[in-house]
Coordinates of C-alpha atoms and ligand atoms in Angstrom, one line a residue:
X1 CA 0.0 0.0 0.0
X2 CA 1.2 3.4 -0.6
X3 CA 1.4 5.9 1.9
X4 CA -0.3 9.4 1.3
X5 CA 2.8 11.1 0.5
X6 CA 3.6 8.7 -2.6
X7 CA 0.0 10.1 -3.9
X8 CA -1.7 13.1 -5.3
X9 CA -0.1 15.8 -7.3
X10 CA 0.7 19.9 -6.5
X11 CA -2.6 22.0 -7.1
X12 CA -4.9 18.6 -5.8
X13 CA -7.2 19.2 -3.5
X14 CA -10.8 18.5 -1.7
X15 CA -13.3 20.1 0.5
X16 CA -13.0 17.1 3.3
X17 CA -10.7 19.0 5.2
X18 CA -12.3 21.4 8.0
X19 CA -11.4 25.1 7.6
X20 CA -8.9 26.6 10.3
X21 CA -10.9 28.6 12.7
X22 CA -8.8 29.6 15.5
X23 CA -7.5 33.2 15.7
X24 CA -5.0 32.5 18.6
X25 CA -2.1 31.6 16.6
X26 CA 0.7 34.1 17.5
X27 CA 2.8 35.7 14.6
X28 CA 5.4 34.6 15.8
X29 CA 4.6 31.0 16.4
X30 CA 3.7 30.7 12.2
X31 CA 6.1 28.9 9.8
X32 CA 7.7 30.6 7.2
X33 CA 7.2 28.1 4.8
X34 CA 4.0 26.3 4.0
X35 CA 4.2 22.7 5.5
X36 CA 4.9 20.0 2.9
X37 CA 1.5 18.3 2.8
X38 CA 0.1 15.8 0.4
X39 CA -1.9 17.5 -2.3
X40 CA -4.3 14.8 -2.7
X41 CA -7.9 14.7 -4.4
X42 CA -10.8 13.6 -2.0
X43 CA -11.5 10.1 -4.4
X44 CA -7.3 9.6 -3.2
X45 CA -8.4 10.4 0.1
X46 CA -11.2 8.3 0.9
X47 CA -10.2 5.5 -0.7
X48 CA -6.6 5.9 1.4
X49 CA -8.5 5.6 4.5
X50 CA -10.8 3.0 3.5
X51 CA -7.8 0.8 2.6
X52 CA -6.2 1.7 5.8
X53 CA -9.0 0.8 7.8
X54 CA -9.3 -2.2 6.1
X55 CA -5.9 -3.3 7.0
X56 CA -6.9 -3.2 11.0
X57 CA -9.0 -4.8 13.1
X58 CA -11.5 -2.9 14.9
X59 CA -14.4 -3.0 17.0
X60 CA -16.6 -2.3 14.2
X61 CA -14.9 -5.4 12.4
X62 CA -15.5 -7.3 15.2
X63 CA -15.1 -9.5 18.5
X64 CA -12.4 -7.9 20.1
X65 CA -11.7 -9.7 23.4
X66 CA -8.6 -7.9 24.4
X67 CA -8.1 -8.2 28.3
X68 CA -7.8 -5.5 30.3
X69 CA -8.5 -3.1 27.7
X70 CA -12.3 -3.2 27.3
X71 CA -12.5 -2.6 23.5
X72 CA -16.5 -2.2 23.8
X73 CA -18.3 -0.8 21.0
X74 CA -18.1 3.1 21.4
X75 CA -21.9 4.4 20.3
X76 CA -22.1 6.8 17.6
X77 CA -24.3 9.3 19.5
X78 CA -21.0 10.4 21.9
X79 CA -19.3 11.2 18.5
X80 CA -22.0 13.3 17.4
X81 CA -21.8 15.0 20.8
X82 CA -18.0 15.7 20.4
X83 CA -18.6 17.2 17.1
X84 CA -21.0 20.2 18.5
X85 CA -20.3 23.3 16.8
X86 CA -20.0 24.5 20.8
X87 CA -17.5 21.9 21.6
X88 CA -15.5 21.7 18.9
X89 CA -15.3 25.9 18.2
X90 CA -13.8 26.7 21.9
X91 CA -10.6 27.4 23.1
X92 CA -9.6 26.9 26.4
X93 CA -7.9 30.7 26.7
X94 CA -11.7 32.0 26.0
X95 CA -13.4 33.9 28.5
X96 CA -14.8 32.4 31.5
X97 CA -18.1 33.6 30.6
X98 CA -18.2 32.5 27.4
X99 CA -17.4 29.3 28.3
X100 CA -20.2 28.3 30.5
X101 CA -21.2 24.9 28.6
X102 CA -17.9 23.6 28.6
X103 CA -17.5 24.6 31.9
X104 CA -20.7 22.5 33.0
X105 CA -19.6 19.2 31.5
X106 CA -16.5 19.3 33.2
X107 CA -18.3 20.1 36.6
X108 CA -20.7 17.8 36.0
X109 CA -18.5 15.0 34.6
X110 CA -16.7 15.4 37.6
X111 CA -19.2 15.1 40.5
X112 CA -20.2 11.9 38.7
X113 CA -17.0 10.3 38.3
X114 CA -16.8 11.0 42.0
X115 CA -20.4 9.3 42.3
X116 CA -19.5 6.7 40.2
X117 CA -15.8 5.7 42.6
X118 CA -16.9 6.9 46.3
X119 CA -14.4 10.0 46.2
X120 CA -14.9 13.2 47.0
X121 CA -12.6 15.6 44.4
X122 CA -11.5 14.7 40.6
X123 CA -9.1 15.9 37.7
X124 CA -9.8 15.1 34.6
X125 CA -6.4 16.9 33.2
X126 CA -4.3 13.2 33.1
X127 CA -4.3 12.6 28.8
X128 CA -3.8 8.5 30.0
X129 CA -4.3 5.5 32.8
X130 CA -0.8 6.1 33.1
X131 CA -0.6 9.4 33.4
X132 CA -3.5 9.6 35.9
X133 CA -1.2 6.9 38.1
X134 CA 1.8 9.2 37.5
X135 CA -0.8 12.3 38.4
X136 CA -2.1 10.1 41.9
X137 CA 1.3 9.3 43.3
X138 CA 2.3 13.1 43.6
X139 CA -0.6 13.5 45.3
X140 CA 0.9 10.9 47.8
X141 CA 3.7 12.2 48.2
X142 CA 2.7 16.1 48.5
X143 CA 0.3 14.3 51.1
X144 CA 4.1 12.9 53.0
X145 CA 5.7 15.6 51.7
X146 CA 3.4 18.6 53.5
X147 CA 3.1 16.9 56.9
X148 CA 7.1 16.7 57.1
X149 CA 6.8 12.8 56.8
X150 CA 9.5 12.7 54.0
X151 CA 11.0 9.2 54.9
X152 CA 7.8 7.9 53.5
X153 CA 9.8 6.5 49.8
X154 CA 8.0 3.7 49.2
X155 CA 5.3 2.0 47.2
X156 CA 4.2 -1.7 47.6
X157 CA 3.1 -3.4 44.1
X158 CA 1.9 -6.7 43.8
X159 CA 3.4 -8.8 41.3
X160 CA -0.3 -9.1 39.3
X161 CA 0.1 -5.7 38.9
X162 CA 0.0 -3.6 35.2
X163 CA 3.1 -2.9 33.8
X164 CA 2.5 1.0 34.0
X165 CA 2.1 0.7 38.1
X166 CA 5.8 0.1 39.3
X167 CA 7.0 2.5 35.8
X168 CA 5.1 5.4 37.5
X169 CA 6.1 5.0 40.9
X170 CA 9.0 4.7 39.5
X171 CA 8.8 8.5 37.6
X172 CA 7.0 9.8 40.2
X173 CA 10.8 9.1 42.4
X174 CA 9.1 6.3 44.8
X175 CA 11.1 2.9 45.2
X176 CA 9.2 0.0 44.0
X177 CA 8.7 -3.0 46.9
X178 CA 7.1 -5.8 45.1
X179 CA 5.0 -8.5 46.8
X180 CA 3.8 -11.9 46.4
X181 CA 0.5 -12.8 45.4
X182 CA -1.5 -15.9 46.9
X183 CA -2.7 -18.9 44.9
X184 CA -6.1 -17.1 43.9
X185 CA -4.3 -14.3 42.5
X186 CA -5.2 -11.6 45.3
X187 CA -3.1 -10.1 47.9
X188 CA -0.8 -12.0 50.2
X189 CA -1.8 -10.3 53.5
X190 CA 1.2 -11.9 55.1
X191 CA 3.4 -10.6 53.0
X192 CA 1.7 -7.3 52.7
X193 CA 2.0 -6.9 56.9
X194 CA 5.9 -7.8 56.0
X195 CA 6.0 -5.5 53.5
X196 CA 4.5 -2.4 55.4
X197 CA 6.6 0.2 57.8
X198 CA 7.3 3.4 58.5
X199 CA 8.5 4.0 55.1
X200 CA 5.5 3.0 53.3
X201 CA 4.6 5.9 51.2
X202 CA 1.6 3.7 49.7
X203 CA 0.2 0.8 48.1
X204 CA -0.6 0.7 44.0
X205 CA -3.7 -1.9 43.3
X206 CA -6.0 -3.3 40.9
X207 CA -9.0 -4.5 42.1
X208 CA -10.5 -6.4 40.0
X209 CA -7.0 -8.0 39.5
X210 CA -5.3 -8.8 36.7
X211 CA -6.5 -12.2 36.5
X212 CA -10.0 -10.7 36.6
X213 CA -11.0 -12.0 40.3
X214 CA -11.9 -9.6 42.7
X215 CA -9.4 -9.8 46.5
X216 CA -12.2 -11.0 49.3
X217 CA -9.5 -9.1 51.7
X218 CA -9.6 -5.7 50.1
X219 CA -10.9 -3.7 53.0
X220 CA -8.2 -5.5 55.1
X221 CA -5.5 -4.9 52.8
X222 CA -6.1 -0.9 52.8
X223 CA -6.6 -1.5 56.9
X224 CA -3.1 -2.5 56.6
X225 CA -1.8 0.1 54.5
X226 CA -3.8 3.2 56.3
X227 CA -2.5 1.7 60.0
X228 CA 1.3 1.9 58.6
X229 CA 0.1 5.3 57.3
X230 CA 0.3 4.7 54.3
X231 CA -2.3 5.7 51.4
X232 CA -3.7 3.3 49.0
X233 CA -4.1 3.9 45.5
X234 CA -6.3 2.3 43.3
X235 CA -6.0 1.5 39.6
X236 CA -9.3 1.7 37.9
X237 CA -8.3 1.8 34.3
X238 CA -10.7 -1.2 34.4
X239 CA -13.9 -0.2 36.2
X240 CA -16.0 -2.4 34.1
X241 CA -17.1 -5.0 36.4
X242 CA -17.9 -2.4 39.7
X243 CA -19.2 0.6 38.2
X244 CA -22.4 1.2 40.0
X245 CA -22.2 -1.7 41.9
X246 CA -18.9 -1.0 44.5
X247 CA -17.3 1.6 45.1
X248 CA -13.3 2.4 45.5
X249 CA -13.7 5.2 47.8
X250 CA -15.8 2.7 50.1
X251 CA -13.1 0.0 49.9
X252 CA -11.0 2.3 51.5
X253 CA -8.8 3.5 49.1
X254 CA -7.8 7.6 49.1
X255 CA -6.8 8.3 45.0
X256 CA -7.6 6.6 41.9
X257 CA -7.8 6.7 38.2
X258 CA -10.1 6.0 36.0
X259 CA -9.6 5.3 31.8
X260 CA -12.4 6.8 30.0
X261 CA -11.2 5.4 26.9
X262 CA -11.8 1.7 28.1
X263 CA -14.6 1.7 30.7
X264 CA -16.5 5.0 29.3
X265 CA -16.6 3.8 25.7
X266 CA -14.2 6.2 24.5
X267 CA -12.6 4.9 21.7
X268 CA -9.0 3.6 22.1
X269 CA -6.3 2.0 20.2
X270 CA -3.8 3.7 17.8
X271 CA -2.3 5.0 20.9
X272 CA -4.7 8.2 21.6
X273 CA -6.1 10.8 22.4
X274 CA -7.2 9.6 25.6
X275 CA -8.5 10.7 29.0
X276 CA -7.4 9.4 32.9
X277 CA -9.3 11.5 35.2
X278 CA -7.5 10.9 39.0
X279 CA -10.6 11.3 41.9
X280 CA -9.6 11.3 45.7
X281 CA -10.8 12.2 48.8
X282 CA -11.3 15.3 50.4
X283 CA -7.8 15.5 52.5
X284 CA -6.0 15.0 48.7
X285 CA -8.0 17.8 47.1
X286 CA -5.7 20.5 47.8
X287 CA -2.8 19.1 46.0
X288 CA -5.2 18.6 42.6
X289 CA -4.0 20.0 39.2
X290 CA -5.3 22.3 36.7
X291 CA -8.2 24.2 37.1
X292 CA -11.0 23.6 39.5
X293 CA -14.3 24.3 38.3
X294 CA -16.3 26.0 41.1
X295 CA -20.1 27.0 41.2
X296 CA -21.7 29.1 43.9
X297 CA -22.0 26.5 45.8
X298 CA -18.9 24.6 46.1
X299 CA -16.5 27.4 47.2
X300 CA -14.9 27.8 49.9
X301 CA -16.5 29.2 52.8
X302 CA -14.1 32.5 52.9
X303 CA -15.0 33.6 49.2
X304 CA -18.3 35.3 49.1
X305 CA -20.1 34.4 45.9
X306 CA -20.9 38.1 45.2
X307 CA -16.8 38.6 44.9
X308 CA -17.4 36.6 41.6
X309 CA -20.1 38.9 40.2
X310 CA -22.3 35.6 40.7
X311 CA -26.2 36.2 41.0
X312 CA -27.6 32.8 39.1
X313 CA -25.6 30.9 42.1
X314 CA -26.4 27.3 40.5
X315 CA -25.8 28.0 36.8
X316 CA -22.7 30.2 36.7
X317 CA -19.4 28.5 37.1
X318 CA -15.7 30.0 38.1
X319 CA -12.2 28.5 37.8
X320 CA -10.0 28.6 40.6
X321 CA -6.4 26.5 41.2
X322 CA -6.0 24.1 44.1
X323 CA -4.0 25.5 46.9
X324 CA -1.3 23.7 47.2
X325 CA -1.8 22.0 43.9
X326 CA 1.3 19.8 42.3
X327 CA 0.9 22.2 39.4
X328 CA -0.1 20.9 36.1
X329 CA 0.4 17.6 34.3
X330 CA -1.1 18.4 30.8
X331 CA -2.6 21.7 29.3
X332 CA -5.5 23.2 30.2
X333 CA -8.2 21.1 31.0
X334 CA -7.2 17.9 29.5
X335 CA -8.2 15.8 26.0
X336 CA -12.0 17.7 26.5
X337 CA -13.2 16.2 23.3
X338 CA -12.9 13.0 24.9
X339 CA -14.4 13.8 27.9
X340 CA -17.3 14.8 26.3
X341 CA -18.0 12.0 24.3
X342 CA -17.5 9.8 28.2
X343 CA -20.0 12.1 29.5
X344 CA -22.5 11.5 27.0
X345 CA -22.1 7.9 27.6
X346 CA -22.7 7.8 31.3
X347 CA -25.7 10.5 30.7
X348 CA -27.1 8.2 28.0
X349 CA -26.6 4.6 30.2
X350 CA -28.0 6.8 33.5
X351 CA -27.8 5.0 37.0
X352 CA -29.5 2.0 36.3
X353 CA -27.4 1.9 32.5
X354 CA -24.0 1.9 34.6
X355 CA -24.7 -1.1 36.4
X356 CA -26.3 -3.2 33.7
X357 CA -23.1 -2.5 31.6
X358 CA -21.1 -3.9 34.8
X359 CA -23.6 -7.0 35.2
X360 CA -23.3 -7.5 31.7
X361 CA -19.3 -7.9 31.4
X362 CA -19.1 -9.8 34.5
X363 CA -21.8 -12.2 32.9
X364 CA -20.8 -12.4 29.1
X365 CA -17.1 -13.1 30.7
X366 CA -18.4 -15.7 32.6
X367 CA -20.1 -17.1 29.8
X368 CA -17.2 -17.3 27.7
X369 CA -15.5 -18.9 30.4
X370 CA -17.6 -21.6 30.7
X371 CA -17.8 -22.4 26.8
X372 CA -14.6 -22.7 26.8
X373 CA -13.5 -25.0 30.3
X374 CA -12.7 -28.1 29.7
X375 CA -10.9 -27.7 26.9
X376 CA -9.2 -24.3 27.4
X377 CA -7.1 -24.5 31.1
X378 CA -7.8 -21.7 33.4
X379 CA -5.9 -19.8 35.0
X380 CA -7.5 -19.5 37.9
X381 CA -10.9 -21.8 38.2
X382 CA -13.2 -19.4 39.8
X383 CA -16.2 -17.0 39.3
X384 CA -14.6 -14.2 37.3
X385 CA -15.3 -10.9 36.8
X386 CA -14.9 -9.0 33.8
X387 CA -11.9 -10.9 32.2
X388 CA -10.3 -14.1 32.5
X389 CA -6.7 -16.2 31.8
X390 CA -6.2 -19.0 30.3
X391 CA -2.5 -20.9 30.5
X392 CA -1.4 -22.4 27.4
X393 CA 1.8 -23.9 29.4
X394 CA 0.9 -27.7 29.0
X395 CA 0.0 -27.2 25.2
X396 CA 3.6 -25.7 24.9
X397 CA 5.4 -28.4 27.1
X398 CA 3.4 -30.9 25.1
X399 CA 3.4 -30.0 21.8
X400 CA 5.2 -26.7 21.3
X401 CA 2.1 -25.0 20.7
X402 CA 2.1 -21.9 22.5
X403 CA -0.4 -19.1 23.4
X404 CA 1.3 -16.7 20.5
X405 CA -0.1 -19.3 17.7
X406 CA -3.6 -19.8 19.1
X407 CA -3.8 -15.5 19.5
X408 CA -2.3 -15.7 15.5
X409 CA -4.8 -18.5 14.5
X410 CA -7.9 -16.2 15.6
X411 CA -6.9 -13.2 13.3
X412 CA -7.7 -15.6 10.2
X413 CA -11.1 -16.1 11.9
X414 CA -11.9 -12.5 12.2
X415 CA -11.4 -12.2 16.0
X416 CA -8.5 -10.2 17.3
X417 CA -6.4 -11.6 19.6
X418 CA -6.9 -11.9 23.3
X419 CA -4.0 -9.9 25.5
X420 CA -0.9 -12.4 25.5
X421 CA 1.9 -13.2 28.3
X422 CA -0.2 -10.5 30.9
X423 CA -0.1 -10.9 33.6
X424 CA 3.4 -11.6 33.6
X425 CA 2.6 -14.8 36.9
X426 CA 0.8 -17.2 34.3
X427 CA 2.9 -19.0 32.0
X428 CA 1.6 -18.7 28.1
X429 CA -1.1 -17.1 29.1
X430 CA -4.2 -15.7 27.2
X431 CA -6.3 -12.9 28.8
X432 CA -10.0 -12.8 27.7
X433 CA -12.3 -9.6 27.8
X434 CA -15.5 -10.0 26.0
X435 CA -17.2 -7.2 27.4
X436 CA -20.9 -6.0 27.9
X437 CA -21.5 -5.0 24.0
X438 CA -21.7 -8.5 22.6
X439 CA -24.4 -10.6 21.7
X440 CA -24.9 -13.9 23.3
X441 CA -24.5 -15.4 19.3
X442 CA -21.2 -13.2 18.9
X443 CA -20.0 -15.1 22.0
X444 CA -21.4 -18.5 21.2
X445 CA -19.5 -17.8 17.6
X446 CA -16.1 -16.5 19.5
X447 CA -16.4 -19.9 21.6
X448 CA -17.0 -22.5 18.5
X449 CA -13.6 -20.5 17.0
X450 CA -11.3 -21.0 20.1
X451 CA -12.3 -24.6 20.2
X452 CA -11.8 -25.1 16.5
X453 CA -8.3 -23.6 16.7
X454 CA -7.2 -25.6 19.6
X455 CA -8.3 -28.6 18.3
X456 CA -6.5 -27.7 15.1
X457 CA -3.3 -27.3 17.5
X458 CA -4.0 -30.7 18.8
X459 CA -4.3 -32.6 15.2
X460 CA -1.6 -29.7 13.1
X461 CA 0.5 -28.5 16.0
X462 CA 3.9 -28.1 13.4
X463 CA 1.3 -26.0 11.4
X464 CA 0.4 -23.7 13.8
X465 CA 3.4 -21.3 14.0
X466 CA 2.7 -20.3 10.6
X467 CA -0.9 -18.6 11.3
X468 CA -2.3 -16.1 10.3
X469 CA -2.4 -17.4 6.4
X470 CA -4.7 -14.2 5.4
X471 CA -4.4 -11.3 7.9
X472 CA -2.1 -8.3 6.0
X473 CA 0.9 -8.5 8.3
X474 CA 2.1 -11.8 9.3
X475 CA 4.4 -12.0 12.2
X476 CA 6.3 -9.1 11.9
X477 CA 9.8 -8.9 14.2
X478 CA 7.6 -7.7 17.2
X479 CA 11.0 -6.6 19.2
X480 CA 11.9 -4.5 16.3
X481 CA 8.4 -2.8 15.8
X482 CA 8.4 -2.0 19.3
X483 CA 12.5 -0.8 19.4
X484 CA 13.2 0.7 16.2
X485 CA 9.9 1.6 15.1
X486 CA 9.9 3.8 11.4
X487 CA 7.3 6.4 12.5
X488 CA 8.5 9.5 9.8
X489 CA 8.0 9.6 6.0
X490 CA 11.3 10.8 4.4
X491 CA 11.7 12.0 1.2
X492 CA 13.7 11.3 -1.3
Ligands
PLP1 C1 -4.8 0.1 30.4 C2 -4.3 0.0 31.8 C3 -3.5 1.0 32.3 C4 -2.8 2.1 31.5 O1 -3.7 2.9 30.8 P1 -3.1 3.8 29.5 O2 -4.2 4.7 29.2 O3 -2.8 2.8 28.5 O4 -1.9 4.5 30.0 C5 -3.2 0.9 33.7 N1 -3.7 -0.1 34.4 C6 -4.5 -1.0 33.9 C7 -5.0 -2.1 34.8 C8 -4.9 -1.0 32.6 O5 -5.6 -2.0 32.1

């Protein structure tokens, strides 16, 4: 396929791309030269991005059961929301007044975020999961930092942890103290009480895990934490299999994140834009970044609405900075667009919607599980809840089949591959997430496909290292892609 630049001719153009409106370029930021950009006519680019799309897999292709990144279908009507005139025609340096609408959705999208995970304040400045971690653990340690406690270095991780936990405590200066998990998969309170002291600046967690049960222990866990005084910090990139049904904040955890662009249908993939809001409780407010939107009603006691020029107390909003905030972590008020198109989703699904969708993972994942146990090892043989892992480790010992062929295998069937070797504690493993959006036939389809392929593996194992046959892209040199990855055209 060739890439845009090979195409088009000087003088070719089309109408598809959207005029520049914004008047806040400075002279002095402009280029002196216009930007070498494809001159391309609008047949060259449509059928460019039609080709392109049909070289990835998507949710609209179809089943996507990537674990631990909810890849649910992402409704139309939140992209029609996103593309309001009002929306899409601000800019954040506009005038407070003028800005009103915006101004609402993030208040609003706020207070129920902090509904929605039993806290009390939110951000939604982080652009990622990880960056809302990164965001969360300077709270912590402003937290240490403000009451003098500055011995407080460390953060315990369990080893069923993300990948992104122990890299942002790592950025965010804390040392990482790993610990063991037990045989379910959930915290080892043994080692956690080992693990704790005076130097415990907090505990990282995921709860659901990794392996997709939930820890029976939490509220002893953060009991542990809290009494070394410690805080605990909760990883809710996933929030599929809680949301409106358990709460965070009530488990006793103190700062979170949450990934919009998994659990609130944003869509994902492509690496971006995306949105990881951090909410915490009251005591972790101060140390927020980027603007707080205030109304009447939520300022503090010692500012007198009428200082504001504020009559219409409920409808007119102000933005004010945390007071001893940790400054900011991205521009302005964070990827906005995205945040609408979240908000429209939890507006549209409602109270009731929220915990139908959470129902509805834990139960479609469930489903899966069962369709496919028996033939299919699991990981961990329990009731799951939004995701679960299957080992491949006997199939490799056995007959050198391992869980990269069976992922490959699927592609030629039209399913993309589950997550592979995550977590990092099972052997070969394969991490299913069906999530909420799919039929009970897409699922009953998905489950005659993984038992086809394995029992291909069993009769053709030699054969199965050379799937996918039709997919575009074999098996490309995966260490290469991901170390010396071509990302710039240059021209000859
Ligand atoms: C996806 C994920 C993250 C990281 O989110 P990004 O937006 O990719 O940075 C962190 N923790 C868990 C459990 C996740 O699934």
């Amino acid at each position: 396929m060739k890439l845009i630049f090979e195409m088009g001719a000087p003088g070719r153009g089309s109408e598809l791309v959207p005029e520049c409106r914004s008047s806040y370029v400075l002279n002095t930021a402009l280029r002196e030269k216009p930007l070498h950009l494809p001159e391309v006519s609008e047949t060259e680019i449509s059928r460019h991005y039609t080709e392109l799309a049909k070289q990835a897999h998507g949710v609209n292709d179809g089943f996507y059961p990537l674990g631990s990144c909810t890849m649910k279908y992402n409704p139309k009507v939140n992209e029609e929301a996103a593309a309001l005139p009002g929306f899409t025609g601000i800019h954040p340096l506009q005038d407070v007044d003028d800005a009103q609408g915006a101004l609402e959705v993030l208040s609003k999208m706020e207070d129920m975020l902090c509904e929605i995970t039993g806290m009390d304040a939110c951000t939604l400045q982080p652009a990622a999961g990880a960056h809302g971690e990164f965001t969360g653990l300077l709270l912590i340690k402003a937290y240490h930092t403000n009451r003098g406690d500055r011995n407080r270095t460390k953060i315990i991780v369990p080893d069923s942890a993300h990948g992104t936990n122990p890299a942002s405590a790592a950025m965010a200066g804390f040392d990482v103290v790993n610990i063991a998990s037990d045989d379910h998969g959930c915290v080892d309170l043994d080692a956690l009480k080992k693990a704790v002291g005076d130097d415990t600046a907090g505990l990282m967690l995921t709860n659901p895990n990794t392996v997709g049960l939930f820890d029976p222990n939490i509220a002893e866990v953060t009991r542990i934490v809290h009494e070394a005084g410690g805080l605990c910090y909760y990883d809710g990139a996933n929030l599929n299999a809680i949301m409106g049904i358990a709460r965070p904040g009530d488990m006793g955890f103190d700062v979170m994140h949450l990934n919009l662009h998994k659990t609130f249908a944003a869509p994902h993939g492509g690496g971006g834009p995306g949105s990881g809001p951090v909410a915490c409780k009251d005591f972790l407010a101060e140390y927020l970044p980027g603007i707080r939107v205030l109304t009447a009603n939520t300022l503090p006691d010692a500012v007198c609405a009428s200082d504001f020029g504020i009559t219409d107390q409920e409808n007119h909003y102000i933005v004010s900075r945390a007071d001893r905030s940790i400054g900011d972590v991205r521009s302005f008020c964070g990827n906005f667009l995205v945040i609408v198109r979240s908000f429209c989703y939890i507006l549209t699904l409602g109270r009731e919607g929220i915990s139908e969708a959470a129902t509805g993972a834990v139960l479609n994942a469930n489903y899966m599980m069962h369709g496919l146990k028996g033939h299919y090892r699991m990981a961990y043989d329990r009731v799951c809840m939004h995701e679960f892992v299957v080992t491949l480790e006997q199939e490799k010992q056995e007959r050198g089949v391992s869980a990269l062929d069976i992922a490959k295998a699927l592609l030629d069937h039209g399913i993309h591959p589950p997550t592979m070797y995550f977590p990092l504690i099972v052997h070969e493993a394969l991490m299913i997430e069906p999530t909420e959006t799919e039929s009970r036939e897409t699922l009953d389809e998905a489950i005659r496909i993984f038992l086809d392929v394995l029992k291909q593996s069993e009769e053709t194992p030699d054969e199965m290292s050379q799937y996918p046959l039709a997919a575009p892209i074999r098996r490309p040199d995966e260490v290469a892609a991901a170390r010396k990855p071509i990302v710039r055209y240059f021209r000859e």
